[in-house]
CSV table of C-alpha atoms in Angstrom, one decimal:
chain,number,residue,atom,x,y,z
A,1,MET,CA,-0.1,0.2,0.3
A,2,LYS,CA,1.6,3.5,-0.7
A,3,ILE,CA,0.2,6.5,0.9
A,4,LEU,CA,1.2,10.4,0.3
A,5,ALA,CA,0.9,12.4,3.4
A,6,LEU,CA,0.7,15.8,3.8
A,7,ASP,CA,1.1,18.6,7.0
A,8,SER,CA,1.1,22.4,6.8
A,9,SER,CA,-1.2,22.5,10.0
A,10,GLY,CA,1.5,24.3,12.3
A,11,LEU,CA,5.2,26.2,10.9
A,12,VAL,CA,6.6,23.4,9.5
A,13,ALA,CA,5.4,21.8,6.2
A,14,SER,CA,6.7,18.4,5.8
A,15,ALA,CA,4.8,15.7,2.6
A,16,ALA,CA,6.0,12.0,2.5
A,17,ILE,CA,5.6,9.0,0.8
A,18,VAL,CA,5.3,5.7,3.0
A,19,GLU,CA,4.9,2.2,0.7
A,20,ASP,CA,4.6,-1.0,2.7
A,21,ASP,CA,6.0,0.2,6.3
A,22,VAL,CA,8.7,2.1,4.4
A,23,LEU,CA,9.7,5.8,4.1
A,24,ILE,CA,10.5,5.9,0.3
A,25,ALA,CA,10.6,10.1,0.5
A,26,GLU,CA,9.9,12.9,2.9
A,27,TYR,CA,11.1,16.5,2.7
A,28,THR,CA,10.2,18.6,5.6
A,29,THR,CA,11.1,22.5,6.1
A,30,ASP,CA,10.5,24.2,9.1
A,31,TYR,CA,11.6,27.9,7.3
A,32,LYS,CA,9.8,31.5,7.5
A,33,LYS,CA,7.6,30.8,4.1
A,34,THR,CA,4.9,30.6,3.2
A,35,HIS,CA,2.6,26.9,3.1
A,36,SER,CA,1.5,28.2,-0.5
A,37,GLN,CA,4.9,28.7,-1.5
A,38,THR,CA,6.3,24.9,-0.6
A,39,LEU,CA,3.7,22.7,-0.5
A,40,LEU,CA,3.4,21.7,-3.9
A,41,PRO,CA,7.1,22.3,-4.8
A,42,MET,CA,8.4,19.9,-2.4
A,43,LEU,CA,5.7,17.5,-3.4
A,44,ASP,CA,7.0,17.8,-6.9
A,45,GLU,CA,10.4,17.5,-5.7
A,46,ILE,CA,9.4,14.1,-4.2
A,47,ARG,CA,8.4,13.4,-7.4
A,48,GLN,CA,11.0,13.8,-9.7
A,49,MET,CA,13.6,12.3,-7.0
A,50,ILE,CA,11.7,8.8,-6.9
A,51,ASP,CA,9.9,8.8,-10.7
A,52,LEU,CA,6.7,9.1,-8.7
A,53,ASP,CA,3.1,8.3,-10.6
A,54,LEU,CA,0.5,9.8,-8.3
A,55,HIS,CA,-2.0,7.3,-9.7
A,56,THR,CA,-0.3,4.5,-8.6
A,57,ILE,CA,-1.0,6.4,-4.6
A,58,ASP,CA,-3.8,4.4,-2.7
A,59,ALA,CA,-4.9,7.3,0.0
A,60,ILE,CA,-3.5,10.9,0.7
A,61,ALA,CA,-3.2,11.0,4.6
A,62,ILE,CA,-3.7,14.8,5.6
A,63,SER,CA,-2.8,16.4,8.8
A,64,ALA,CA,-6.7,17.5,9.3
A,65,GLY,CA,-6.1,19.8,12.8
A,66,PRO,CA,-5.8,21.5,15.1
A,67,GLY,CA,-3.1,24.0,14.0
A,68,SER,CA,-2.6,27.0,11.7
A,69,PHE,CA,-6.6,28.0,10.1
A,70,THR,CA,-4.6,28.9,6.9
A,71,GLY,CA,-1.9,26.3,7.2
A,72,LEU,CA,-4.8,23.7,7.4
A,73,ARG,CA,-6.8,25.3,4.7
A,74,ILE,CA,-3.9,25.2,2.1
A,75,GLY,CA,-3.5,21.3,3.4
A,76,ALA,CA,-6.9,20.6,2.4
A,77,ALA,CA,-6.3,22.1,-1.0
A,78,THR,CA,-3.4,20.4,-1.5
A,79,ALA,CA,-4.9,17.0,-1.4
A,80,LYS,CA,-8.3,17.7,-2.8
A,81,GLY,CA,-6.2,20.3,-5.7
A,82,LEU,CA,-4.6,16.7,-6.8
A,83,ALA,CA,-7.4,15.5,-8.3
A,84,LEU,CA,-6.4,11.4,-7.7
A,85,LYS,CA,-10.2,10.5,-6.5
A,86,LYS,CA,-8.4,8.2,-3.4
A,87,PRO,CA,-9.6,8.1,-0.5
A,88,LEU,CA,-8.9,10.4,2.2
A,89,VAL,CA,-7.3,9.7,5.7
A,90,ALA,CA,-8.0,12.9,7.7
A,91,VAL,CA,-5.2,12.6,11.0
A,92,PRO,CA,-5.6,15.1,13.7
A,93,THR,CA,-2.3,16.8,14.1
A,94,VAL,CA,-2.4,16.3,17.9
A,95,ASP,CA,-2.6,12.3,17.3
A,96,ALA,CA,0.1,12.2,14.2
A,97,LEU,CA,2.7,14.5,16.5
A,98,ALA,CA,2.0,12.0,19.4
A,99,TYR,CA,3.0,9.5,16.7
A,100,ASN,CA,6.3,10.7,16.7
A,101,LEU,CA,7.2,8.9,19.8
A,102,TYR,CA,6.0,5.1,18.8
A,103,GLY,CA,7.2,2.8,20.9
A,104,THR,CA,7.6,5.1,24.3
A,105,GLU,CA,7.1,3.8,28.0
A,106,GLY,CA,5.0,6.8,30.1
A,107,LEU,CA,3.1,9.7,28.2
A,108,ILE,CA,3.3,11.6,25.7
A,109,CYS,CA,2.4,15.1,25.5
A,110,PRO,CA,2.2,17.5,22.4
A,111,LEU,CA,2.0,20.9,22.8
A,112,MET,CA,0.7,23.4,19.8
A,113,ASP,CA,1.3,27.1,20.9
A,114,ALA,CA,-2.3,28.2,20.2
A,115,ARG,CA,-2.1,31.6,22.0
A,116,ARG,CA,-3.5,33.1,24.4
A,117,ASN,CA,-1.7,30.9,26.9
A,118,GLN,CA,-3.3,27.9,25.8
A,119,VAL,CA,-2.1,25.1,23.6
A,120,TYR,CA,-3.5,22.1,21.3
A,121,THR,CA,-2.6,19.2,23.4
A,122,GLY,CA,-4.1,15.2,24.2
A,123,ILE,CA,-2.5,13.1,26.2
A,124,TYR,CA,-1.3,9.8,25.0
A,125,GLU,CA,0.0,6.0,26.2
A,126,PHE,CA,1.3,3.0,23.4
A,127,CYS,CA,0.6,-0.3,25.3
A,128,LYS,CA,0.7,-3.7,23.9
A,129,GLU,CA,-1.8,-5.6,22.3
A,130,GLU,CA,-1.6,-9.6,21.1
A,131,ILE,CA,-1.5,-9.6,17.3
A,132,PRO,CA,-5.0,-12.4,16.8
A,133,GLU,CA,-3.8,-14.4,14.2
A,134,LYS,CA,-0.1,-15.0,15.7
A,135,GLU,CA,0.6,-17.6,17.4
A,136,SER,CA,4.2,-16.7,18.5
A,137,SER,CA,4.3,-13.9,21.2
A,138,GLU,CA,4.6,-11.3,19.3
A,139,HIS,CA,3.2,-8.2,20.5
A,140,GLN,CA,1.8,-4.8,18.6
A,141,LEU,CA,1.7,-1.4,20.0
A,142,VAL,CA,-1.4,0.7,20.0
A,143,MET,CA,-1.5,4.4,20.7
A,144,HIS,CA,-4.5,5.0,23.1
A,145,SER,CA,-5.4,8.6,23.9
A,146,ILE,CA,-5.9,9.0,27.8
A,147,LYS,CA,-6.9,13.0,27.3
A,148,GLU,CA,-7.9,13.8,23.5
A,149,GLN,CA,-6.8,16.5,21.3
A,150,CYS,CA,-8.4,19.9,22.6
A,151,ALA,CA,-7.5,23.2,23.1
A,152,ILE,CA,-6.8,24.1,26.9
A,153,ALA,CA,-5.0,26.4,28.9
A,154,VAL,CA,-1.5,25.5,29.4
A,155,ASP,CA,-1.8,25.6,33.7
A,156,GLU,CA,-4.6,23.4,33.2
A,157,LEU,CA,-3.3,20.6,31.3
A,158,VAL,CA,-0.4,20.3,34.3
A,159,GLU,CA,-2.8,20.0,36.6
A,160,GLU,CA,-4.6,17.0,34.1
A,161,LEU,CA,-0.6,15.5,34.5
A,162,ASN,CA,-0.1,16.4,38.1
A,163,ARG,CA,-3.0,14.1,38.9
A,164,LEU,CA,-2.1,11.3,36.7
A,165,GLY,CA,1.2,10.6,38.6
A,166,ARG,CA,3.3,9.8,35.3
A,167,GLU,CA,6.6,10.2,33.5
A,168,VAL,CA,5.9,12.4,30.6
A,169,ILE,CA,7.6,13.4,27.5
A,170,PHE,CA,6.7,16.4,25.7
A,171,LEU,CA,6.8,18.0,22.3
A,172,GLY,CA,5.6,20.8,19.8
A,173,ASP,CA,6.4,23.9,19.0
A,174,GLY,CA,4.7,25.1,21.7
A,175,VAL,CA,7.6,23.7,24.0
A,176,PRO,CA,10.1,26.7,23.5
A,177,VAL,CA,7.0,28.9,24.2
A,178,TYR,CA,5.6,26.9,28.1
A,179,ARG,CA,8.8,24.9,29.2
A,180,GLU,CA,9.8,27.5,32.0
A,181,GLN,CA,5.8,27.6,32.9
A,182,ILE,CA,5.6,24.0,33.1
A,183,LEU,CA,8.5,22.8,34.9
A,184,GLN,CA,7.8,25.4,37.7
A,185,LYS,CA,4.2,23.9,37.9
A,186,LEU,CA,4.5,20.1,36.7
A,187,LYS,CA,5.6,17.7,40.3
A,188,VAL,CA,6.0,14.8,38.0
A,189,PRO,CA,9.1,13.8,35.8
A,190,CYS,CA,9.4,14.8,32.6
A,191,SER,CA,11.4,15.1,29.2
A,192,PHE,CA,11.9,17.0,25.9
A,193,ALA,CA,11.9,15.4,22.6
A,194,PRO,CA,15.1,16.0,20.6
A,195,ALA,CA,15.2,18.0,17.5
A,196,ALA,CA,14.7,14.6,15.4
A,197,ASN,CA,11.0,14.0,16.2
A,198,ASN,CA,9.8,17.3,17.9
A,199,ARG,CA,8.1,18.5,15.2
A,200,GLN,CA,5.4,17.5,12.6
A,201,ARG,CA,6.4,14.9,10.7
A,202,ALA,CA,4.6,13.8,7.0
A,203,ALA,CA,5.8,11.1,7.9
A,204,SER,CA,4.3,10.2,11.3
A,205,VAL,CA,0.7,11.4,9.3
A,206,ALA,CA,1.1,8.5,7.1
A,207,SER,CA,1.9,5.7,9.4
A,208,LEU,CA,-0.9,6.9,11.3
A,209,GLY,CA,-3.1,7.0,8.1
A,210,ALA,CA,-2.3,3.1,7.2
A,211,VAL,CA,-3.8,2.7,10.7
A,212,TYR,CA,-6.8,4.4,10.2
A,213,TYR,CA,-6.8,3.1,6.9
A,214,ALA,CA,-6.9,-0.5,7.7
A,215,HIS,CA,-10.0,0.5,10.4
A,216,GLY,CA,-11.7,2.1,6.8
A,217,ARG,CA,-11.3,5.5,8.7
A,218,THR,CA,-11.5,7.7,5.3
A,219,VAL,CA,-14.0,10.3,3.2
A,220,THR,CA,-13.7,11.7,0.0
A,221,ALA,CA,-11.9,14.7,-1.1
A,222,ALA,CA,-15.2,16.1,-1.3
A,223,GLU,CA,-16.0,15.6,2.2
A,224,HIS,CA,-13.1,16.3,4.1
A,225,GLU,CA,-13.1,19.3,6.5
A,226,PRO,CA,-10.5,21.2,8.6
A,227,GLU,CA,-11.0,20.4,12.5
A,228,TYR,CA,-10.1,23.8,14.2
A,229,LEU,CA,-10.8,23.2,17.6
A,230,ARG,CA,-11.6,27.4,18.3
A,231,LYS,CA,-12.7,30.0,16.3
A,232,SER,CA,-10.5,31.9,14.3
A,233,GLN,CA,-8.4,34.8,15.3
A,234,ALA,CA,-11.2,37.0,12.9
A,235,GLU,CA,-14.4,35.3,14.0
A,236,ARG,CA,-13.7,35.7,17.6
A,237,GLU,CA,-12.7,39.4,17.1
A,238,ARG,CA,-15.9,39.9,15.1
A,239,GLU,CA,-17.5,38.8,18.0
A,240,GLU,CA,-15.8,40.8,20.6
A,241,GLN,CA,-17.1,44.1,18.2
A,242,GLU,CA,-20.7,42.7,18.4
A,243,LYS,CA,-20.6,42.4,21.3
A,244,ALA,CA,-19.3,45.6,22.8
A,245,ALA,CA,-21.3,46.8,20.1
A,246,LYS,CA,-23.8,45.8,21.8
A,247,GLU,CA,-23.2,47.0,25.5
A,248,ALA,CA,-22.4,50.1,24.4
A,249,GLN,CA,-26.8,50.1,22.9
A,250,ALA,CA,-27.5,48.8,26.2
């Protein structure tokens, strides 16, 4: 099975091709360019480098949100614009981030900066499960959500981690923003993922997308909509202005 994966949910732009559990190609950048400038050229570079016929793709996995409103829309438009008529796998952004740390013991807590002292986050762990068709002692690791992805205040997240009382590893672009605040209030052992796997990667979107695909979790390109979790800044500002106008009239 061959999966094309795209992630433009944050500052990182990433594209990857995974075939039968083998990462064939991945192109990831974290630089001061818009995803509208980078995503399609990256994909074209991969296509030329590995002589890829896009029609041989079985499915497209897309980081579905939360994240940058503009970035998510660009990723969705790119996936839809390929016009391959292939099933689309919408992979939650925070889930895919956690999947970067496949096999990690303890808790995994991705942090995406959502501004206003909030983060997009979730709490995950990997658990061993027997493979039913295998007679040997072989196990598979399955990622479970202790807390599904959400937008939450940093202090509230720390309180929840303290209640769980387990060692945790953090990753994501929210780490440099809230690291000191977390360390001041966190009461459980913690660590922070290194540069190799602390940001969005399309390879993880593809790997988790393959799992979802096997369980039939696909949509058509026309059906896919990004999952924002929060209203955009423009929407919030408009609501605040309307509220202020009503209060002035009262």
